[in-house]
Amino acid sequence: MNPKTICGIFGNDEPSLKHALLKRINFNNNGPVVDIFFEVENYPSIPPIKWMQQGYNAAQICMKLIEVSSVKLTGWGRNNVVNIELAKIEDNLIYLKAEGAGCNIEIAFKWFDVRVTGYLKDTVK
């Protein structure tokens, strides 16, 4: 991941990619690009001032996967909790694997960019 983006928000509290809540996936043939949005379990111990002013209590990461060469998606539902792993594979490709009880994703790509945003998560059950 982009260390400047992640460290700028989380400091030394590196976000865990375990038990991430997969929220949305966007496919775009211009690139081709896949945007994958997920909520991480841990919230920054010292969030950005803007987040505190807005009352945000959750952090979402968007990974823009660029020059995607393959995608495999199995299952999709309302509560897509996954463990995300990144690995470099042959031919200068990066491999994202997200595995969960009801959703599994495998994506091969060449580049990626990361954005982190805060938001107010509805905590009412």
Tab-separated table of C-alpha atoms in Angstrom:
chain	number	residue	atom	x	y	z
A	1	MET	CA	0.000	0.000	0.000
A	2	ASN	CA	0.996	3.591	-0.375
A	3	PRO	CA	2.859	4.230	2.883
A	4	LYS	CA	2.348	8.025	2.756
A	5	THR	CA	-1.432	7.704	2.461
A	6	ILE	CA	-1.749	5.015	5.121
A	7	CYS	CA	0.742	6.559	7.573
A	8	GLY	CA	-0.757	10.016	7.065
A	9	ILE	CA	-4.071	8.752	8.452
A	10	PHE	CA	-3.198	5.839	10.730
A	11	GLY	CA	0.272	6.838	11.955
A	12	ASN	CA	1.821	3.781	13.598
A	13	ASP	CA	-1.594	2.053	13.855
A	14	GLU	CA	-1.337	0.201	10.556
A	15	PRO	CA	-4.817	-0.875	9.439
A	16	SER	CA	-5.483	-4.594	9.441
A	17	LEU	CA	-6.716	-6.175	6.232
A	18	LYS	CA	-8.155	-9.043	8.265
A	19	HIS	CA	-11.925	-9.002	8.810
A	20	ALA	CA	-12.352	-6.116	6.356
A	21	LEU	CA	-15.929	-5.365	5.351
A	22	LEU	CA	-16.064	-5.293	1.568
A	23	LYS	CA	-18.503	-2.519	0.660
A	24	ARG	CA	-18.327	-1.974	-3.084
A	25	ILE	CA	-16.504	-2.992	-6.270
A	26	ASN	CA	-16.515	-0.842	-9.419
A	27	PHE	CA	-15.345	-2.150	-12.783
A	28	ASN	CA	-14.188	0.228	-15.533
A	29	ASN	CA	-12.895	-0.870	-18.930
A	30	ASN	CA	-10.831	2.324	-19.230
A	31	GLY	CA	-7.511	1.017	-17.934
A	32	PRO	CA	-8.929	-1.535	-17.203
A	33	VAL	CA	-9.457	-0.487	-13.578
A	34	VAL	CA	-11.169	-2.047	-10.577
A	35	ASP	CA	-11.968	0.100	-7.522
A	36	ILE	CA	-12.432	-1.953	-4.366
A	37	PHE	CA	-13.847	-0.264	-1.245
A	38	PHE	CA	-13.621	-1.827	2.205
A	39	GLU	CA	-13.999	-0.810	5.826
A	40	VAL	CA	-11.149	-1.762	8.143
A	41	GLU	CA	-11.767	-2.915	11.713
A	42	ASN	CA	-9.421	-0.486	13.390
A	43	TYR	CA	-10.008	3.255	13.496
A	44	PRO	CA	-7.018	5.614	13.782
A	45	SER	CA	-6.137	6.394	17.411
A	46	ILE	CA	-5.517	10.008	16.348
A	47	PRO	CA	-7.853	10.603	13.393
A	48	PRO	CA	-7.581	13.671	11.151
A	49	ILE	CA	-9.141	16.820	12.639
A	50	LYS	CA	-11.754	16.895	9.865
A	51	TRP	CA	-12.886	13.389	10.819
A	52	MET	CA	-13.253	14.373	14.482
A	53	GLN	CA	-15.200	17.524	13.551
A	54	GLN	CA	-17.561	15.461	11.388
A	55	GLY	CA	-18.001	12.801	14.094
A	56	TYR	CA	-16.645	10.016	11.880
A	57	ASN	CA	-16.194	6.667	13.610
A	58	ALA	CA	-15.069	4.385	10.777
A	59	ALA	CA	-12.363	4.302	8.115
A	60	GLN	CA	-12.753	3.093	4.551
A	61	ILE	CA	-9.961	2.273	2.141
A	62	CYS	CA	-10.367	2.473	-1.614
A	63	MET	CA	-7.802	0.620	-3.677
A	64	LYS	CA	-7.751	1.559	-7.352
A	65	LEU	CA	-6.286	-1.461	-9.155
A	66	ILE	CA	-4.834	-0.419	-12.512
A	67	GLU	CA	-4.081	-2.492	-15.630
A	68	VAL	CA	-6.191	-5.363	-14.364
A	69	SER	CA	-5.556	-8.586	-16.296
A	70	SER	CA	-7.871	-11.029	-14.510
A	71	VAL	CA	-10.767	-11.025	-12.042
A	72	LYS	CA	-12.511	-13.894	-10.316
A	73	LEU	CA	-15.483	-13.134	-8.044
A	74	THR	CA	-17.428	-15.839	-6.247
A	75	GLY	CA	-20.393	-14.940	-4.053
A	76	TRP	CA	-21.704	-11.544	-2.981
A	77	GLY	CA	-24.057	-10.477	-0.228
A	78	ARG	CA	-24.782	-7.815	2.370
A	79	ASN	CA	-22.068	-8.721	4.877
A	80	ASN	CA	-18.914	-9.463	2.881
A	81	VAL	CA	-16.294	-9.825	5.612
A	82	VAL	CA	-13.003	-10.877	4.041
A	83	ASN	CA	-9.321	-11.290	4.800
A	84	ILE	CA	-7.317	-9.396	2.179
A	85	GLU	CA	-3.819	-10.367	1.076
A	86	LEU	CA	-1.517	-8.764	-1.491
A	87	ALA	CA	1.372	-10.571	-3.171
A	88	LYS	CA	3.663	-9.887	-6.100
A	89	ILE	CA	3.571	-12.604	-8.751
A	90	GLU	CA	5.298	-13.248	-12.093
A	91	ASP	CA	5.262	-10.831	-15.042
A	92	ASN	CA	5.351	-7.787	-12.734
A	93	LEU	CA	1.798	-8.451	-11.554
A	94	ILE	CA	0.345	-7.873	-8.119
A	95	TYR	CA	-2.247	-10.305	-6.865
A	96	LEU	CA	-5.079	-9.345	-4.497
A	97	LYS	CA	-6.901	-12.172	-2.778
A	98	ALA	CA	-9.918	-11.522	-0.543
A	99	GLU	CA	-11.459	-14.563	1.137
A	100	GLY	CA	-14.553	-14.744	3.301
A	101	ALA	CA	-17.423	-17.034	4.214
A	102	GLY	CA	-19.700	-15.826	1.407
A	103	CYS	CA	-17.413	-13.869	-0.900
A	104	ASN	CA	-14.082	-14.597	-2.576
A	105	ILE	CA	-12.171	-12.347	-4.964
A	106	GLU	CA	-8.948	-12.772	-6.887
A	107	ILE	CA	-7.575	-9.917	-9.012
A	108	ALA	CA	-4.276	-9.633	-10.908
A	109	PHE	CA	-3.080	-6.112	-11.785
A	110	LYS	CA	0.057	-4.020	-12.384
A	111	TRP	CA	-0.381	-0.853	-10.307
A	112	PHE	CA	-2.534	0.497	-7.538
A	113	ASP	CA	-3.405	3.669	-5.709
A	114	VAL	CA	-4.898	4.008	-2.238
A	115	ARG	CA	-7.328	6.505	-0.707
A	116	VAL	CA	-8.492	6.513	2.900
A	117	THR	CA	-11.702	8.235	3.935
A	118	GLY	CA	-13.570	8.554	7.193
A	119	TYR	CA	-17.317	8.285	7.580
A	120	LEU	CA	-20.052	7.999	10.161
A	121	LYS	CA	-20.944	4.352	10.567
A	122	ASP	CA	-24.461	3.615	11.755
A	123	THR	CA	-23.967	1.782	15.047
A	124	VAL	CA	-27.661	1.126	15.723
A	125	LYS	CA	-28.457	-2.587	15.501
